[in-house]
Short mmCIF file of C-alpha atoms in Angstrom, two decimals:
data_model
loop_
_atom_site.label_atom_id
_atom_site.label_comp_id
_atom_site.label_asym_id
_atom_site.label_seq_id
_atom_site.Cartn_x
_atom_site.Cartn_y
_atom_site.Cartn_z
CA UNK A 126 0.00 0.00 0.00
CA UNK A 127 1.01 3.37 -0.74
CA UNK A 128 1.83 5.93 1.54
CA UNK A 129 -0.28 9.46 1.91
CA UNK A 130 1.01 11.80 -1.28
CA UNK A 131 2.10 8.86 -3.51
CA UNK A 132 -0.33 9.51 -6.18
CA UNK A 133 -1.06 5.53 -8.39
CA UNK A 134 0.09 7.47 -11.68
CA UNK A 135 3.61 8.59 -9.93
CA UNK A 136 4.10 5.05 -8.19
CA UNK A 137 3.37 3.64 -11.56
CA UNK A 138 5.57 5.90 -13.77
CA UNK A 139 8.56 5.19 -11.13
CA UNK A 140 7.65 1.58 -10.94
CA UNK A 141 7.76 1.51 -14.77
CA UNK A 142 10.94 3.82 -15.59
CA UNK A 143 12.89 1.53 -13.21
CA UNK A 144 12.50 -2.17 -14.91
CA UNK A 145 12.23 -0.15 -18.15
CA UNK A 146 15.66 1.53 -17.55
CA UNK A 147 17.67 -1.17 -16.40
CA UNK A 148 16.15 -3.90 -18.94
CA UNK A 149 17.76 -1.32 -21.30
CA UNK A 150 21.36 -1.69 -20.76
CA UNK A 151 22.05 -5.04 -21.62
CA UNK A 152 21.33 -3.97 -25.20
CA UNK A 153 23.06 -0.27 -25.00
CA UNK A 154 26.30 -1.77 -23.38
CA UNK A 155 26.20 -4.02 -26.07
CA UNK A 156 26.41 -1.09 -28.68
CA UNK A 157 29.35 0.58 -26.50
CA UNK A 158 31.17 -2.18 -27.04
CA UNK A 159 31.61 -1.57 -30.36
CA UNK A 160 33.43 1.86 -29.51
CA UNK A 161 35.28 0.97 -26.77
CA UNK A 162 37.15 -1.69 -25.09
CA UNK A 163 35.35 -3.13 -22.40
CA UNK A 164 37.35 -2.08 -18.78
CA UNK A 165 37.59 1.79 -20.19
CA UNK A 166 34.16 1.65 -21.11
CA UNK A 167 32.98 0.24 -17.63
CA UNK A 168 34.77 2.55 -16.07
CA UNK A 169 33.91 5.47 -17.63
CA UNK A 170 30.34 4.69 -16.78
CA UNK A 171 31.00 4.12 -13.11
CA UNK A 172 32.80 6.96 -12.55
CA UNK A 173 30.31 9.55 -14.20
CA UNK A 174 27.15 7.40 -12.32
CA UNK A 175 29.52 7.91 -9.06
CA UNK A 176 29.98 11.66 -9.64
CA UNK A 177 26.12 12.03 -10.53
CA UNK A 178 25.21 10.21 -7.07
CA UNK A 179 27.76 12.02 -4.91
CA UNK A 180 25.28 15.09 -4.23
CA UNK A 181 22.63 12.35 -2.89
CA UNK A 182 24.66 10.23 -0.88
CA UNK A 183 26.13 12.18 1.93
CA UNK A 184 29.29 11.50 0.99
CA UNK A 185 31.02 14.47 2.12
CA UNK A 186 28.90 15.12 5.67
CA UNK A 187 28.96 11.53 7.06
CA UNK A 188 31.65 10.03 9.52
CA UNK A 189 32.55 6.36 9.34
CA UNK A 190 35.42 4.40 10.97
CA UNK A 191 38.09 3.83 8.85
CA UNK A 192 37.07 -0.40 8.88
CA UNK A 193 34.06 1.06 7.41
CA UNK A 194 35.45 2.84 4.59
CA UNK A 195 37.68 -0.31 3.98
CA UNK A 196 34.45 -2.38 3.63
CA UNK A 197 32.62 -0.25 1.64
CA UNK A 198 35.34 0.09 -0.83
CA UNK A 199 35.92 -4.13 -0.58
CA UNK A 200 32.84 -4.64 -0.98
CA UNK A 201 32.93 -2.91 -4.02
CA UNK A 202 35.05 -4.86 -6.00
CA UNK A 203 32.72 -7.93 -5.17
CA UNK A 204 29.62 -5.83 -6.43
CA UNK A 205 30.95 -3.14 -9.21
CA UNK A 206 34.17 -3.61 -10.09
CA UNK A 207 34.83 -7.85 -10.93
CA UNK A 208 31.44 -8.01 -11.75
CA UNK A 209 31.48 -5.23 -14.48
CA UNK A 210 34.58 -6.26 -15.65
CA UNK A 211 33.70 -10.02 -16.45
CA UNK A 212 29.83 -8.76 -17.78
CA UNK A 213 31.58 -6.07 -19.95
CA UNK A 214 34.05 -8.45 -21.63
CA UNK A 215 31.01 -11.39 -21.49
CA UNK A 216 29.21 -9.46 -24.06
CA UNK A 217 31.40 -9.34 -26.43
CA UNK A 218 30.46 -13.15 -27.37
CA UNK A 219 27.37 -13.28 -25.97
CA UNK A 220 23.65 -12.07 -27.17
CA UNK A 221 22.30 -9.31 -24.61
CA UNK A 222 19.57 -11.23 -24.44
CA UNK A 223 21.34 -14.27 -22.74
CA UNK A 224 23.57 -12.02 -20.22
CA UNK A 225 20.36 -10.80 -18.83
CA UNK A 226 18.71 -13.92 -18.47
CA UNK A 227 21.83 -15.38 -17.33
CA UNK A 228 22.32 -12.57 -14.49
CA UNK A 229 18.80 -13.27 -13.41
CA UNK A 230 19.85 -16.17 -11.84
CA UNK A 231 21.46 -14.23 -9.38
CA UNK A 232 18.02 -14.56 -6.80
CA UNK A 233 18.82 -18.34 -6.77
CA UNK A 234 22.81 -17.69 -6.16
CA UNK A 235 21.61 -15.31 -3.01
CA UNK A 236 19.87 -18.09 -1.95
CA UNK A 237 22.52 -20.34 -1.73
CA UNK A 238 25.37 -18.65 -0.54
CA UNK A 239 23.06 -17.62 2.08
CA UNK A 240 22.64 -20.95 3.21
CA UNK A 241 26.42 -21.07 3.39
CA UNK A 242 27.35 -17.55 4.83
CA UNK A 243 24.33 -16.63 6.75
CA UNK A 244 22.83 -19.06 9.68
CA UNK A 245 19.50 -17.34 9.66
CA UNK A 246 18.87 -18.46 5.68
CA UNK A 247 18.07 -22.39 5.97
CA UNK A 248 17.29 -24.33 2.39
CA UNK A 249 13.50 -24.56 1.92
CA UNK A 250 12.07 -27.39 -0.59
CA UNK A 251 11.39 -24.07 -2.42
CA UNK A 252 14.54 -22.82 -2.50
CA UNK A 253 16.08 -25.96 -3.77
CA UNK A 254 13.71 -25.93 -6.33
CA UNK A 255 14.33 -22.91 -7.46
CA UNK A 256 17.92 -23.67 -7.54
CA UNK A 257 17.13 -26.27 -10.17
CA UNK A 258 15.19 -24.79 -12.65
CA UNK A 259 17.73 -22.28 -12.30
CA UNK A 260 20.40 -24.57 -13.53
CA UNK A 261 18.49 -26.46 -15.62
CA UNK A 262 17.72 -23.33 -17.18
CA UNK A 263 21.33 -22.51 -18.00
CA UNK A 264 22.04 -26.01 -19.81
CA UNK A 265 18.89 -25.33 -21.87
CA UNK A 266 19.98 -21.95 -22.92
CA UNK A 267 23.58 -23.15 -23.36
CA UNK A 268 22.71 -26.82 -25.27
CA UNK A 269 22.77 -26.26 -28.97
CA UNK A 270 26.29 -23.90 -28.42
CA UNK A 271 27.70 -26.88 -26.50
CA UNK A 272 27.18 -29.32 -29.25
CA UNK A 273 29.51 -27.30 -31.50
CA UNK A 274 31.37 -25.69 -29.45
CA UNK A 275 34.66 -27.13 -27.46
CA UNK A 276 34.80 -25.78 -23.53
CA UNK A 277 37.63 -22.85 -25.07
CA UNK A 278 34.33 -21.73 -27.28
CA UNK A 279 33.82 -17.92 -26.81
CA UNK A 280 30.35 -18.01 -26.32
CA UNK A 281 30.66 -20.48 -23.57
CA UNK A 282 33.31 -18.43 -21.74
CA UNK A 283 31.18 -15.55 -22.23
CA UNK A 284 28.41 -17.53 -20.10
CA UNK A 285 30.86 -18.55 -17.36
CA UNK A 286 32.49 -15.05 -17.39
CA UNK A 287 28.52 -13.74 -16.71
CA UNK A 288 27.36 -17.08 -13.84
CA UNK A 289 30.75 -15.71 -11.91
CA UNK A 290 29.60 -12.16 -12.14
CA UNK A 291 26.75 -13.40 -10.95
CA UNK A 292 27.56 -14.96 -7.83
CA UNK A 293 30.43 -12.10 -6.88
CA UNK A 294 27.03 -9.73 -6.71
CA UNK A 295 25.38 -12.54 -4.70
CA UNK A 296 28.58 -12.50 -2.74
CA UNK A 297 28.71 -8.97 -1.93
CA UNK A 298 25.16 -8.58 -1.24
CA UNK A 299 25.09 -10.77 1.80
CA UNK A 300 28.17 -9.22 3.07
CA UNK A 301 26.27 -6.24 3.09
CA UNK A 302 23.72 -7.18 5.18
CA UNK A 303 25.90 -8.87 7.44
CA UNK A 304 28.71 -6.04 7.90
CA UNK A 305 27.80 -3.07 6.57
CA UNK A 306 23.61 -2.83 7.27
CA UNK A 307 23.78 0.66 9.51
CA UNK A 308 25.30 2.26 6.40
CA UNK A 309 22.48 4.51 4.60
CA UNK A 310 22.00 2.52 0.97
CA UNK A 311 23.20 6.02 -1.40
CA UNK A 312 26.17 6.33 0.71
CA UNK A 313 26.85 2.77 -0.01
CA UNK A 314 25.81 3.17 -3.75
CA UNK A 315 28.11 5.96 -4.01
CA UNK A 316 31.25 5.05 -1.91
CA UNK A 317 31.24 1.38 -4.12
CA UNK A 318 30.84 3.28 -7.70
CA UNK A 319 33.46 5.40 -7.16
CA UNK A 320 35.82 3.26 -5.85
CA UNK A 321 35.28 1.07 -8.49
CA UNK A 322 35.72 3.19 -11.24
CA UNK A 323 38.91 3.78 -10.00
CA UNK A 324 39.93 -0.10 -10.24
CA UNK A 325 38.42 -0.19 -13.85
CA UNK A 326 39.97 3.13 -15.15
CA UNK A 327 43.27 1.65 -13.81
CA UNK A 328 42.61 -2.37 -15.47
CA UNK A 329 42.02 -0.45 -18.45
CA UNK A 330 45.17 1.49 -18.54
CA UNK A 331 46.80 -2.11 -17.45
CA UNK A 332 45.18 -4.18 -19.89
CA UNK A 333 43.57 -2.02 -22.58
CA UNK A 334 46.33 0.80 -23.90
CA UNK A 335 46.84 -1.46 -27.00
CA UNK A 336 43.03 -1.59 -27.92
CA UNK A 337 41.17 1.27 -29.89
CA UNK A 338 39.04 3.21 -28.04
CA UNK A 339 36.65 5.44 -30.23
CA UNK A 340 34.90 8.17 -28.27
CA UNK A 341 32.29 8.77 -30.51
CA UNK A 342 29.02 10.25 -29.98
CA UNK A 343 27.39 7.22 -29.51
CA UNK A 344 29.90 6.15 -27.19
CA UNK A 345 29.32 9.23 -24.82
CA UNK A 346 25.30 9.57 -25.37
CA UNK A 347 25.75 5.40 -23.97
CA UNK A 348 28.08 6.63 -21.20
CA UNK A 349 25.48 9.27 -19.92
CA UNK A 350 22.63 7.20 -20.62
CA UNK A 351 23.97 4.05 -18.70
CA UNK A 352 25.04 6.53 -15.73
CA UNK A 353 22.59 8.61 -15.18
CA UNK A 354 19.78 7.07 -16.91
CA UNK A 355 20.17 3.44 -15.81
CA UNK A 356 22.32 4.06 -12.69
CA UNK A 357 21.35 7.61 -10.71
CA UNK A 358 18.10 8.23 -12.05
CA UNK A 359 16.76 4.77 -11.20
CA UNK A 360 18.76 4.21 -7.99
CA UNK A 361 17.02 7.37 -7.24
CA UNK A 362 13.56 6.24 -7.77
CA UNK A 363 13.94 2.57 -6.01
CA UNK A 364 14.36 4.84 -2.96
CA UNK A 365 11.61 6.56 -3.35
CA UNK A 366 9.70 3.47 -4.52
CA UNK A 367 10.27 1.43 -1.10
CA UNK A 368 8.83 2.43 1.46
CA UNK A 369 5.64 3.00 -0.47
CA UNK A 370 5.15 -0.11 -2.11
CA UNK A 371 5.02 -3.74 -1.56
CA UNK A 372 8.53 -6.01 -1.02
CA UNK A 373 6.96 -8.61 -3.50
CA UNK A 374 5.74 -5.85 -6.16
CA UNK A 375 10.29 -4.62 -6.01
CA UNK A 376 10.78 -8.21 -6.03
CA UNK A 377 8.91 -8.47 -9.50
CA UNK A 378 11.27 -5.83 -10.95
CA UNK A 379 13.96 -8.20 -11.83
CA UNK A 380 11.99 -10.45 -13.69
CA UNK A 381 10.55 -7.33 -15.92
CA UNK A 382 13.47 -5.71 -16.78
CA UNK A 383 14.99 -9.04 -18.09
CA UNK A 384 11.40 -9.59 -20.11
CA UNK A 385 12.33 -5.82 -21.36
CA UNK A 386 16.22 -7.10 -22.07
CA UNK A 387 15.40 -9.88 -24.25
CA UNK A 388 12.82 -8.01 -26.09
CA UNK A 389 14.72 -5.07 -26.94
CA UNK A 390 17.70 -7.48 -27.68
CA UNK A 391 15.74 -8.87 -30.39
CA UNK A 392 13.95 -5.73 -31.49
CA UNK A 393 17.48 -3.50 -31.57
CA UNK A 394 19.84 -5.87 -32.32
CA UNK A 395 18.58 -8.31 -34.26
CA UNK A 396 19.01 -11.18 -31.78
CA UNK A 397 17.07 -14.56 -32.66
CA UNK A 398 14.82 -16.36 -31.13
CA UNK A 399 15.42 -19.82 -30.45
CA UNK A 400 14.03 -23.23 -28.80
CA UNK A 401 17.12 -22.56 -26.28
CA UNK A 402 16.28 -19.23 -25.76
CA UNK A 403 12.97 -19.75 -25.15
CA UNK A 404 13.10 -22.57 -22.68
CA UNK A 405 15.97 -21.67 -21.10
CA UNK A 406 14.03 -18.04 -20.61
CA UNK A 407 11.43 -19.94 -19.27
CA UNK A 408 13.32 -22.10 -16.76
CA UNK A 409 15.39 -19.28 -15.87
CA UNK A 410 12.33 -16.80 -14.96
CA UNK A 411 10.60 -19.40 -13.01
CA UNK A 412 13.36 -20.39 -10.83
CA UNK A 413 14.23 -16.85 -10.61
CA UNK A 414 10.41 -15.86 -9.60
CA UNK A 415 10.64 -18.71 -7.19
CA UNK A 416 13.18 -17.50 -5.37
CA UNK A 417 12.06 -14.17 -5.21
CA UNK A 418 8.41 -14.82 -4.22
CA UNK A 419 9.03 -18.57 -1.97
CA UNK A 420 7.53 -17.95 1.61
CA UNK A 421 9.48 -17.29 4.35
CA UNK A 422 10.55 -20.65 7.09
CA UNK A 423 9.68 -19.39 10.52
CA UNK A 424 13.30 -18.26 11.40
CA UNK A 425 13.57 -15.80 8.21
CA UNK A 426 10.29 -14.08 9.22
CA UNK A 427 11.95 -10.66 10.62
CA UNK A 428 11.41 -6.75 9.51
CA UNK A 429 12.52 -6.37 6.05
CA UNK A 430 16.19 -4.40 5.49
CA UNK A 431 16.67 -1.71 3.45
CA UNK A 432 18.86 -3.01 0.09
CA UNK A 433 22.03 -1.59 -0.06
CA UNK A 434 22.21 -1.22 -3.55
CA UNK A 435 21.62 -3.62 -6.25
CA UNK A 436 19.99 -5.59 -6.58
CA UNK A 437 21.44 -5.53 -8.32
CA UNK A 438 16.04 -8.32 -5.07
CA UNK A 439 14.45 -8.53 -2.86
CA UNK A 440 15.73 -5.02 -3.96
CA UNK A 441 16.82 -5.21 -7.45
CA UNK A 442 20.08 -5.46 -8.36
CA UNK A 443 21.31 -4.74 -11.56
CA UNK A 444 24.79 -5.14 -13.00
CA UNK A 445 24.89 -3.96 -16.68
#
């Protein structure tokens, strides 16, 4: 239910933009890509989305122990910086469509490194579930490619490259709420984007000073659209979103922005439409939907948290 002052038509529009937005940039970064090389172009991105959030996060008011600030920026590299890295290079080889199906597994990874990291998460029958349609999700989606393809195969590396971005989100997330829960979530956002950037901007000074990097005007209207489009603007509204509407109706987001991913990933990029796709997409939603919407045991039943960023659901969290 909404609160007083949240008019339907705003809650909608917000509700809307968000999954809208983020289902986007699994087709935009794949356009970047053809401009620049993948670390620079994650970086870039990060650090513009960083500098666009710093006036909202408190940034430069708040005082935090210095273990603090080392977490944040740790955690960081578990949520933004390895996880953009290996997504950004993923998509090289791989159809948009299939990196955002493949990072909506990420629900069913939560689950189970919760099991392992947090006492309070037991399995469920549900969860377990979940876990399998998840997987057999992947093999469906992956089957025809591994037929012709030997384990070296591109496309396949591209999928493993986008499973362990996956689970370093999933990772992150739970140290989060373990370690870092009294930190406000835009501070968080903020202090793990910049930080980030910096590791990226560096990699791709490392790794990337051979590669052509062609700063186009696509390649900047991307930039600023996957920044502050995709990454302030929406960040923004989840905010304002959660305390005025349902856990389960956030917890649907994921699911509709990858609906919007693969559609726009055929529409804009000419991606086809397969028996793997398709029942792999299938598999993939439904464990993730599982996961998302499975009832509470008795010893999970406690006051919801605030997200601290992504996701990436619960709270959504998104990683392209």
């Amino acid at each position: 239910m909404s609160v007083p002052g949240a008019s339907r038509a705003r809650l909608s529009l917000a509700y809307i933009a968000c999954f809208a937005l983020w289902g986007s940039t699994w087709s935009v970064v794949k356009l970047g890509l053809e401009d620049l090389p993948p670390l620079l172009f994650a970086g870039s991105r990060m650090m513009l989305a960083g500098l666009v959030l710093l006036p909202f996060s408190g940034l430069l008011r708040v005082r935090l122990g210095a273990r603090t600030w080392g977490l944040l920026a740790g955690v960081g590299v578990l949520q933004i910086a390895l996880p953009y890295a290996l997504l950004f290079i993923a998509q090289q080889w791989i159809p948009s469509s299939w990196s955002a199906l493949l990072f909506s597994t990420y629900a069913v990874w939560l689950l189970l490194l919760g099991r392992l990291l947090l006492p309070d998460q037991p399995l469920t029958p549900a969860k377990l579930v979940s876990a399998g349609l998840g997987l057999a999700g992947i093999l469906a989606l992956q089957h025809e490619h591994l037929r012709g393809l030997s384990l070296s195969g591109h496309v396949v590396l591209g999928c493993l490259l986008t499973l362990v971005a996956t689970l370093s989100i999933s990772l992150a997330n739970i140290l989060v709420r373990r370690s870092l829960g009294h930190v406000a979530t835009g501070l968080s956002v903020c202090v793990q984007t910049l930080s980030s950037s910096v590791l990226l901007l560096a990699g791709a000074f490392a790794f990337e000073s051979h590669l052509p990097a062609h700063w186009t005007p696509r390649a900047l209207l991307v930039i600023a659209y996957l920044a502050v489009g995709a990454t302030a603007l929406t960040y923004q509204l989840l905010f304002w979103l959660l305390p005025r509407v349902p856990l389960a109706v956030v917890g649907a987001m994921p699911l509709l922005d990858t609906l919007v991913a693969v559609l726009l990933g055929v529409v804009m990029l000419g991606e086809r439409v397969d028996s793997s796709l398709l029942l792999g997409g299938l598999l993939i939603l439904s464990s993730a939907a599982l996961a998302n919407f499975a009832p509470a045991s008795s010893s999970e039943e406690e006051p919801p948290e605030e997200p601290s960023s992504q996701p990436e659901v619960p709270a959504p969290q998104r990683a392209a």
